[in-house]
């Protein structure tokens, strides 16, 4: 009889490949849930407010979800390192789907906001654990494949989410924007339960200890500080009593977090996250990425409608261009970082992004739609060259037992950067408007006046100046990321063998 070992080995390999493909499909579906969530809700706000009321607080539908996702990322990262990715992903997806069902059953705006927070508590597990599993499933040479797939999910969601939300709100009912999550999530859960198999824990290893005190402290600290950033200058003035009280409480909780984590045997946020140069540099660089992303995502649609005079759909297209070039650039970045390294590739991308953002204020007034669209396409290409090498690189410097915590810290810093950016750039834009118009004013009210045709040309120019100032600030954030990589990150990442 011939040797059957090659045939057995090939069969095992085919089985493993099929199983990994099923898990990748589950990861993409899970990522789609998180990616679609904010974009699909935004276009249904008029119908939601018309049905439930609560116009004065509807912004918390987004803020509450964002807060819950951000503050839970470090907790889920540590739990996935302690107990494995599978139970954390299953638990997070289950909580997210429960929140989706409750949102569909909401009877007033307060209930809907509360259930959106429940969704966010599960969304933190989806974002962090999916990115961690992507690194677990593929060796370093193949990780760009899965990362480009996940980037494509975000790109498709950014384009399809608003359209799908508008269709469901107009022709069905706004509650379907939450109910549609249930079948997608059920398929993802079934694939994970059926096909994701992780090695069993060593039975003689000590029972893992959960830092519940640290988790609670991190959750409270993050929630208070992010609430202060999100609501400052919006719900109350920056120097008002509520704002100062929240910031003071947040700083006190920072001290509590440090004290609790230094004594914990297995801290939620271990000190090595900031003591290792590579991880610290990537955290800071991607925090700056979150900061600069606010300029196009928040302010470009207003610019396109108020200054260029585009309809909402056309304005959305100007913004969506970068979601198409970003995943393409990310997929091709492996050919660059294999030649010049992770750090230098990221520096190349963020350096180009700084110049592109700096070019935006020099666009002619009022200009043509293709001009900002061209810049957005170039910006997406530059940021794809920046973000993916950093994520792949930093995940490759740690072993399995530290990868969840590392990935969560990176995503946490990026989310926090976005929150800070929304507050800082919002203050900049409103300050420029007040200076140009000779008095108080904010971008939202001015944009509404322009939309109704009641504002003069000077107001349109003021909006253009305000958005230009925001893009200048975003260019400074990109330059900051470049300097962090230049002076903090090692030239060669200390990659571990798979």
Short mmCIF file of C-alpha atoms in Angstrom, two decimals, residues 61-470:
data_model
loop_
_atom_site.label_atom_id
_atom_site.label_comp_id
_atom_site.label_asym_id
_atom_site.label_seq_id
_atom_site.Cartn_x
_atom_site.Cartn_y
_atom_site.Cartn_z
CA UNK A 61 -28.36 58.18 19.93
CA UNK A 62 -24.82 58.53 18.53
CA UNK A 63 -22.95 59.83 21.57
CA UNK A 64 -24.28 57.13 23.91
CA UNK A 65 -23.37 54.36 21.48
CA UNK A 66 -19.89 55.82 20.90
CA UNK A 67 -19.23 56.18 24.61
CA UNK A 68 -20.23 52.59 25.34
CA UNK A 69 -18.08 51.21 22.50
CA UNK A 70 -15.03 53.23 23.48
CA UNK A 71 -14.97 52.57 27.22
CA UNK A 72 -15.55 48.83 26.82
CA UNK A 73 -12.74 48.24 24.29
CA UNK A 74 -9.96 47.82 26.90
CA UNK A 75 -12.15 45.54 29.00
CA UNK A 76 -13.01 43.22 26.12
CA UNK A 77 -9.39 43.20 24.96
CA UNK A 78 -8.17 41.92 28.31
CA UNK A 79 -11.01 39.41 28.59
CA UNK A 80 -10.20 37.98 25.14
CA UNK A 81 -6.58 37.48 26.21
CA UNK A 82 -7.74 35.79 29.41
CA UNK A 83 -10.61 33.57 28.26
CA UNK A 84 -10.16 33.43 24.48
CA UNK A 85 -11.69 35.30 21.57
CA UNK A 86 -14.66 33.01 20.96
CA UNK A 87 -16.57 33.49 24.24
CA UNK A 88 -15.97 37.25 24.16
CA UNK A 89 -17.17 37.55 20.56
CA UNK A 90 -20.26 35.43 21.25
CA UNK A 91 -21.12 37.43 24.37
CA UNK A 92 -20.55 40.76 22.65
CA UNK A 93 -22.59 39.84 19.57
CA UNK A 94 -25.41 38.58 21.80
CA UNK A 95 -25.50 41.84 23.76
CA UNK A 96 -25.43 43.83 20.52
CA UNK A 97 -28.36 41.87 19.09
CA UNK A 98 -30.29 42.21 22.33
CA UNK A 99 -29.75 45.95 22.18
CA UNK A 100 -30.90 45.99 18.55
CA UNK A 101 -34.12 44.17 19.44
CA UNK A 102 -34.77 46.52 22.36
CA UNK A 103 -34.14 49.56 20.12
CA UNK A 104 -36.79 48.30 17.73
CA UNK A 105 -39.23 48.08 20.65
CA UNK A 106 -38.40 51.50 22.13
CA UNK A 107 -41.44 53.53 23.21
CA UNK A 108 -39.78 56.95 23.65
CA UNK A 109 -36.47 58.70 22.99
CA UNK A 110 -35.13 58.02 26.49
CA UNK A 111 -35.68 54.29 26.08
CA UNK A 112 -34.11 54.31 22.61
CA UNK A 113 -30.99 56.09 23.92
CA UNK A 114 -30.68 53.59 26.78
CA UNK A 115 -30.98 50.65 24.38
CA UNK A 116 -28.43 52.24 22.04
CA UNK A 117 -26.01 52.20 24.96
CA UNK A 118 -26.75 48.49 25.38
CA UNK A 119 -25.89 48.07 21.70
CA UNK A 120 -22.62 49.90 22.29
CA UNK A 121 -21.72 47.59 25.16
CA UNK A 122 -21.77 44.75 22.64
CA UNK A 123 -20.28 46.82 19.82
CA UNK A 124 -17.01 47.21 21.72
CA UNK A 125 -16.56 43.43 21.67
CA UNK A 126 -17.35 43.26 17.95
CA UNK A 127 -14.77 45.86 16.94
CA UNK A 128 -11.90 44.75 19.15
CA UNK A 129 -12.31 40.98 18.96
CA UNK A 130 -12.81 40.89 15.19
CA UNK A 131 -9.55 42.77 14.64
CA UNK A 132 -7.74 40.48 17.08
CA UNK A 133 -9.06 37.31 15.47
CA UNK A 134 -8.00 38.61 12.08
CA UNK A 135 -4.39 38.55 13.32
CA UNK A 136 -4.86 35.15 15.01
CA UNK A 137 -6.14 33.46 11.86
CA UNK A 138 -3.44 34.58 9.43
CA UNK A 139 0.36 34.63 9.56
CA UNK A 140 2.11 37.95 9.04
CA UNK A 141 2.53 37.48 5.29
CA UNK A 142 -1.22 36.94 4.78
CA UNK A 143 -2.68 39.47 7.22
CA UNK A 144 -3.13 42.20 4.59
CA UNK A 145 -5.72 39.90 2.94
CA UNK A 146 -8.06 39.82 5.91
CA UNK A 147 -7.41 43.46 6.82
CA UNK A 148 -8.26 44.60 3.29
CA UNK A 149 -11.47 42.56 3.48
CA UNK A 150 -12.43 44.23 6.75
CA UNK A 151 -11.56 47.65 5.27
CA UNK A 152 -13.83 46.85 2.34
CA UNK A 153 -16.65 46.09 4.78
CA UNK A 154 -16.23 49.55 6.30
CA UNK A 155 -16.13 51.13 2.84
CA UNK A 156 -19.29 49.39 1.64
CA UNK A 157 -21.06 50.19 4.91
CA UNK A 158 -20.16 53.88 4.63
CA UNK A 159 -21.72 54.03 1.16
CA UNK A 160 -24.65 51.65 1.61
CA UNK A 161 -25.60 52.50 5.20
CA UNK A 162 -27.23 55.90 4.60
CA UNK A 163 -29.04 54.64 1.52
CA UNK A 164 -30.34 51.53 3.30
CA UNK A 165 -31.41 53.55 6.33
CA UNK A 166 -33.26 56.03 4.12
CA UNK A 167 -35.05 53.29 2.20
CA UNK A 168 -36.14 51.45 5.36
CA UNK A 169 -37.32 54.66 7.03
CA UNK A 170 -39.21 55.84 3.94
CA UNK A 171 -40.81 52.62 2.72
CA UNK A 172 -41.01 50.41 5.80
CA UNK A 173 -40.50 51.72 9.32
CA UNK A 174 -37.48 53.15 11.15
CA UNK A 175 -37.57 50.18 13.55
CA UNK A 176 -36.39 47.94 10.72
CA UNK A 177 -32.99 49.62 10.77
CA UNK A 178 -32.45 47.77 14.05
CA UNK A 179 -34.35 44.58 13.22
CA UNK A 180 -32.20 44.03 10.12
CA UNK A 181 -29.28 43.36 12.49
CA UNK A 182 -30.92 40.23 13.87
CA UNK A 183 -30.64 37.84 10.88
CA UNK A 184 -27.15 39.12 10.01
CA UNK A 185 -26.01 38.66 13.59
CA UNK A 186 -27.65 35.25 13.89
CA UNK A 187 -25.71 33.97 10.85
CA UNK A 188 -22.46 35.39 12.22
CA UNK A 189 -23.06 33.77 15.61
CA UNK A 190 -23.85 30.40 14.05
CA UNK A 191 -20.65 30.49 11.98
CA UNK A 192 -18.56 31.41 15.02
CA UNK A 193 -20.08 28.70 17.22
CA UNK A 194 -19.83 26.08 14.48
CA UNK A 195 -16.42 26.79 12.97
CA UNK A 196 -14.23 28.79 15.37
CA UNK A 197 -12.16 26.44 17.52
CA UNK A 198 -9.47 27.71 19.86
CA UNK A 199 -6.91 25.62 21.76
CA UNK A 200 -8.05 24.44 25.17
CA UNK A 201 -6.48 26.14 28.16
CA UNK A 202 -3.79 24.27 30.04
CA UNK A 203 -5.69 22.43 32.81
CA UNK A 204 -2.82 22.88 35.27
CA UNK A 205 -2.51 26.62 34.70
CA UNK A 206 -3.88 28.84 37.49
CA UNK A 207 -7.42 30.05 37.22
CA UNK A 208 -7.47 33.47 35.53
CA UNK A 209 -8.21 36.41 37.79
CA UNK A 210 -10.49 39.16 36.50
CA UNK A 211 -9.71 42.73 37.48
CA UNK A 212 -13.31 43.74 38.06
CA UNK A 213 -12.32 46.82 40.09
CA UNK A 214 -10.08 47.98 37.24
CA UNK A 215 -12.80 47.33 34.66
CA UNK A 216 -15.31 49.39 36.65
CA UNK A 217 -12.78 52.20 37.18
CA UNK A 218 -11.85 52.30 33.49
CA UNK A 219 -15.52 52.30 32.48
CA UNK A 220 -16.40 55.11 34.90
CA UNK A 221 -13.35 57.22 34.04
CA UNK A 222 -13.81 56.87 30.29
CA UNK A 223 -17.53 57.50 30.49
CA UNK A 224 -17.15 60.71 32.50
CA UNK A 225 -14.32 62.19 30.42
CA UNK A 226 -15.88 61.28 27.07
CA UNK A 227 -19.22 62.71 28.18
CA UNK A 228 -17.45 65.95 29.07
CA UNK A 229 -15.83 66.06 25.63
CA UNK A 230 -18.97 65.12 23.71
CA UNK A 231 -21.33 67.53 25.49
CA UNK A 232 -18.91 70.38 26.19
CA UNK A 233 -19.74 73.37 24.00
CA UNK A 234 -22.97 71.65 22.90
CA UNK A 235 -25.23 70.96 25.87
CA UNK A 236 -23.41 73.50 28.06
CA UNK A 237 -20.51 76.00 27.70
CA UNK A 238 -16.98 74.71 28.16
CA UNK A 239 -16.35 76.76 31.30
CA UNK A 240 -19.74 76.09 32.87
CA UNK A 241 -20.27 74.23 36.14
CA UNK A 242 -21.34 70.91 34.52
CA UNK A 243 -18.31 70.89 32.23
CA UNK A 244 -15.83 71.71 35.00
CA UNK A 245 -17.46 69.17 37.33
CA UNK A 246 -17.21 66.39 34.74
CA UNK A 247 -13.58 67.15 33.90
CA UNK A 248 -12.68 67.37 37.58
CA UNK A 249 -14.40 64.06 38.31
CA UNK A 250 -12.73 62.48 35.28
CA UNK A 251 -9.26 63.55 36.38
CA UNK A 252 -9.91 62.19 39.87
CA UNK A 253 -11.00 58.89 38.31
CA UNK A 254 -7.79 58.80 36.26
CA UNK A 255 -5.88 58.73 39.54
CA UNK A 256 -8.18 55.96 40.77
CA UNK A 257 -7.56 53.91 37.60
CA UNK A 258 -3.79 54.25 37.99
CA UNK A 259 -3.91 53.25 41.66
CA UNK A 260 -6.18 50.26 41.06
CA UNK A 261 -4.29 48.98 38.01
CA UNK A 262 -0.89 49.22 39.68
CA UNK A 263 -2.08 46.87 42.42
CA UNK A 264 -4.00 44.45 40.20
CA UNK A 265 -2.49 41.05 39.41
CA UNK A 266 -3.99 41.10 35.89
CA UNK A 267 -4.78 44.76 35.13
CA UNK A 268 -7.27 45.70 32.42
CA UNK A 269 -4.81 48.29 31.08
CA UNK A 270 -1.35 46.88 31.85
CA UNK A 271 1.59 49.25 32.08
CA UNK A 272 3.49 47.56 29.25
CA UNK A 273 0.99 49.02 26.76
CA UNK A 274 2.72 52.39 27.26
CA UNK A 275 6.20 51.22 28.26
CA UNK A 276 6.87 49.48 24.94
CA UNK A 277 7.92 52.04 22.34
CA UNK A 278 6.21 50.35 19.42
CA UNK A 279 2.80 50.04 21.06
CA UNK A 280 2.95 53.51 22.60
CA UNK A 281 3.90 55.09 19.26
CA UNK A 282 1.11 53.29 17.38
CA UNK A 283 -1.40 54.27 20.07
CA UNK A 284 -0.45 57.94 19.78
CA UNK A 285 -0.29 57.87 15.96
CA UNK A 286 -3.72 56.27 15.59
CA UNK A 287 -5.10 58.66 18.20
CA UNK A 288 -3.99 61.44 15.86
CA UNK A 289 -5.66 59.55 13.00
CA UNK A 290 -8.96 59.57 14.88
CA UNK A 291 -8.49 63.29 15.44
CA UNK A 292 -7.92 64.18 11.78
CA UNK A 293 -10.71 61.88 10.50
CA UNK A 294 -13.26 64.24 12.05
CA UNK A 295 -12.50 66.93 9.46
CA UNK A 296 -13.83 65.04 6.43
CA UNK A 297 -16.46 62.86 8.11
CA UNK A 298 -18.15 65.63 10.11
CA UNK A 299 -17.45 68.88 8.25
CA UNK A 300 -17.08 67.97 4.58
CA UNK A 301 -20.81 67.17 4.04
CA UNK A 302 -21.72 70.60 5.45
CA UNK A 303 -19.13 72.22 3.20
CA UNK A 304 -20.40 70.36 0.14
CA UNK A 305 -24.00 71.39 0.74
CA UNK A 306 -23.51 74.92 2.09
CA UNK A 307 -20.58 76.11 -0.04
CA UNK A 308 -20.78 73.98 -3.20
CA UNK A 309 -24.58 73.91 -3.19
CA UNK A 310 -24.82 70.14 -3.63
CA UNK A 311 -27.81 68.00 -2.72
CA UNK A 312 -27.36 65.64 0.25
CA UNK A 313 -26.84 62.61 -2.01
CA UNK A 314 -24.17 64.35 -4.07
CA UNK A 315 -22.50 65.63 -0.90
CA UNK A 316 -22.41 62.09 0.41
CA UNK A 317 -20.71 60.96 -2.78
CA UNK A 318 -17.94 63.55 -2.32
CA UNK A 319 -17.27 62.09 1.11
CA UNK A 320 -17.58 58.45 0.04
CA UNK A 321 -14.70 58.71 -2.44
CA UNK A 322 -12.14 58.16 0.29
CA UNK A 323 -13.91 55.00 1.47
CA UNK A 324 -13.20 53.52 -1.95
CA UNK A 325 -9.51 54.46 -2.22
CA UNK A 326 -8.71 53.58 1.42
CA UNK A 327 -9.17 49.75 1.20
CA UNK A 328 -7.45 49.61 -2.19
CA UNK A 329 -4.42 51.41 -0.79
CA UNK A 330 -4.49 49.26 2.36
CA UNK A 331 -4.46 46.08 0.29
CA UNK A 332 -1.47 47.31 -1.73
CA UNK A 333 0.47 48.61 1.29
CA UNK A 334 2.04 45.20 1.92
CA UNK A 335 4.20 45.66 -1.18
CA UNK A 336 5.58 48.84 0.36
CA UNK A 337 6.14 47.81 3.98
CA UNK A 338 7.83 44.58 2.96
CA UNK A 339 10.47 46.74 1.28
CA UNK A 340 10.88 49.69 3.62
CA UNK A 341 9.27 48.51 6.89
CA UNK A 342 6.11 49.27 8.84
CA UNK A 343 7.22 52.60 10.32
CA UNK A 344 8.54 54.17 7.13
CA UNK A 345 5.47 53.09 5.15
CA UNK A 346 3.18 54.66 7.74
CA UNK A 347 5.30 57.83 7.73
CA UNK A 348 5.00 57.98 3.96
CA UNK A 349 1.23 57.70 4.17
CA UNK A 350 0.68 60.21 6.98
CA UNK A 351 3.14 62.67 5.44
CA UNK A 352 1.16 62.61 2.21
CA UNK A 353 -2.08 62.96 4.20
CA UNK A 354 -0.75 66.09 5.94
CA UNK A 355 -0.02 67.72 2.58
CA UNK A 356 -3.41 66.74 1.13
CA UNK A 357 -5.27 68.15 4.15
CA UNK A 358 -3.16 71.30 3.93
CA UNK A 359 -4.17 71.70 0.28
CA UNK A 360 -7.90 71.82 1.08
CA UNK A 361 -7.97 75.47 2.28
CA UNK A 362 -6.39 76.49 -1.03
CA UNK A 363 -9.30 75.20 -3.12
CA UNK A 364 -10.97 77.99 -5.14
CA UNK A 365 -14.19 79.47 -3.83
CA UNK A 366 -16.82 78.22 -4.37
CA UNK A 367 -15.14 75.63 -6.60
CA UNK A 368 -16.37 72.48 -8.29
CA UNK A 369 -17.41 69.22 -6.64
CA UNK A 370 -14.65 67.22 -8.32
CA UNK A 371 -11.96 69.25 -6.53
CA UNK A 372 -12.70 68.15 -2.93
CA UNK A 373 -13.65 64.71 -4.26
CA UNK A 374 -10.18 64.38 -5.80
CA UNK A 375 -8.54 65.40 -2.53
CA UNK A 376 -10.68 62.89 -0.63
CA UNK A 377 -9.65 60.10 -3.00
CA UNK A 378 -5.99 60.98 -2.47
CA UNK A 379 -6.53 61.24 1.29
CA UNK A 380 -8.09 57.76 1.46
CA UNK A 381 -5.13 56.35 -0.42
CA UNK A 382 -2.67 58.03 1.94
CA UNK A 383 -4.47 56.87 5.09
CA UNK A 384 -4.72 53.30 3.81
CA UNK A 385 -0.95 53.38 3.49
CA UNK A 386 -0.75 54.69 7.05
CA UNK A 387 -3.22 52.73 9.15
CA UNK A 388 -2.94 49.14 7.98
CA UNK A 389 0.88 48.81 8.30
CA UNK A 390 0.63 50.11 11.87
CA UNK A 391 -2.13 47.69 12.88
CA UNK A 392 -0.49 44.68 11.21
CA UNK A 393 2.89 45.71 12.55
CA UNK A 394 1.89 46.24 16.17
CA UNK A 395 -0.14 43.01 16.27
CA UNK A 396 2.93 41.17 15.02
CA UNK A 397 5.08 42.38 17.92
CA UNK A 398 3.07 40.53 20.57
CA UNK A 399 2.05 36.94 21.20
CA UNK A 400 -1.44 35.51 21.41
CA UNK A 401 -1.81 36.26 25.13
CA UNK A 402 -1.20 39.99 24.61
CA UNK A 403 -2.75 40.57 21.21
CA UNK A 404 -6.28 41.32 22.40
CA UNK A 405 -5.08 43.95 24.88
CA UNK A 406 -2.76 45.51 22.30
CA UNK A 407 -5.43 45.68 19.59
CA UNK A 408 -7.98 47.11 22.03
CA UNK A 409 -5.56 49.83 23.16
CA UNK A 410 -4.96 50.88 19.55
CA UNK A 411 -8.70 51.04 18.77
CA UNK A 412 -9.40 52.80 22.07
CA UNK A 413 -6.90 55.54 21.24
CA UNK A 414 -8.36 55.98 17.76
CA UNK A 415 -11.91 56.25 19.12
CA UNK A 416 -10.78 58.68 21.82
CA UNK A 417 -9.02 60.76 19.17
CA UNK A 418 -12.27 61.01 17.23
CA UNK A 419 -14.13 62.19 20.32
CA UNK A 420 -11.50 64.81 21.11
CA UNK A 421 -11.43 65.87 17.46
CA UNK A 422 -15.18 66.42 17.34
CA UNK A 423 -14.97 68.72 20.37
CA UNK A 424 -11.81 70.61 19.37
CA UNK A 425 -12.69 71.10 15.71
CA UNK A 426 -16.27 71.98 16.58
CA UNK A 427 -14.95 74.75 18.82
CA UNK A 428 -12.58 75.93 16.07
CA UNK A 429 -15.32 76.02 13.44
CA UNK A 430 -17.75 77.89 15.67
CA UNK A 431 -15.02 80.34 16.70
CA UNK A 432 -14.18 81.16 13.09
CA UNK A 433 -17.86 81.61 12.27
CA UNK A 434 -18.35 83.98 15.19
CA UNK A 435 -15.30 86.00 14.12
CA UNK A 436 -16.35 86.20 10.46
CA UNK A 437 -20.00 87.03 11.19
CA UNK A 438 -19.27 89.49 13.96
CA UNK A 439 -21.13 87.68 16.70
CA UNK A 440 -22.25 84.36 18.08
CA UNK A 441 -23.08 81.55 15.72
CA UNK A 442 -22.59 77.84 15.27
CA UNK A 443 -22.08 75.71 12.19
CA UNK A 444 -25.32 73.75 12.51
CA UNK A 445 -27.62 76.78 12.66
CA UNK A 446 -25.76 78.59 9.88
CA UNK A 447 -25.92 75.48 7.67
CA UNK A 448 -29.68 75.28 8.21
CA UNK A 449 -30.06 78.92 7.18
CA UNK A 450 -28.06 78.27 4.04
CA UNK A 451 -30.18 75.24 3.26
CA UNK A 452 -33.36 77.32 3.40
CA UNK A 453 -31.80 80.04 1.24
CA UNK A 454 -32.19 82.75 3.90
CA UNK A 455 -28.47 83.38 4.55
CA UNK A 456 -26.38 85.94 2.60
CA UNK A 457 -23.24 85.18 0.58
CA UNK A 458 -21.06 86.36 3.45
CA UNK A 459 -22.38 83.49 5.55
CA UNK A 460 -21.46 81.00 2.85
CA UNK A 461 -17.92 82.36 2.81
CA UNK A 462 -17.81 82.16 6.61
CA UNK A 463 -18.69 78.47 6.46
CA UNK A 464 -15.93 77.91 3.91
CA UNK A 465 -13.41 79.66 6.19
CA UNK A 466 -14.56 77.63 9.19
CA UNK A 467 -14.14 74.31 7.37
CA UNK A 468 -10.78 75.45 5.98
CA UNK A 469 -9.62 76.13 9.55
CA UNK A 470 -10.72 72.63 10.56
#
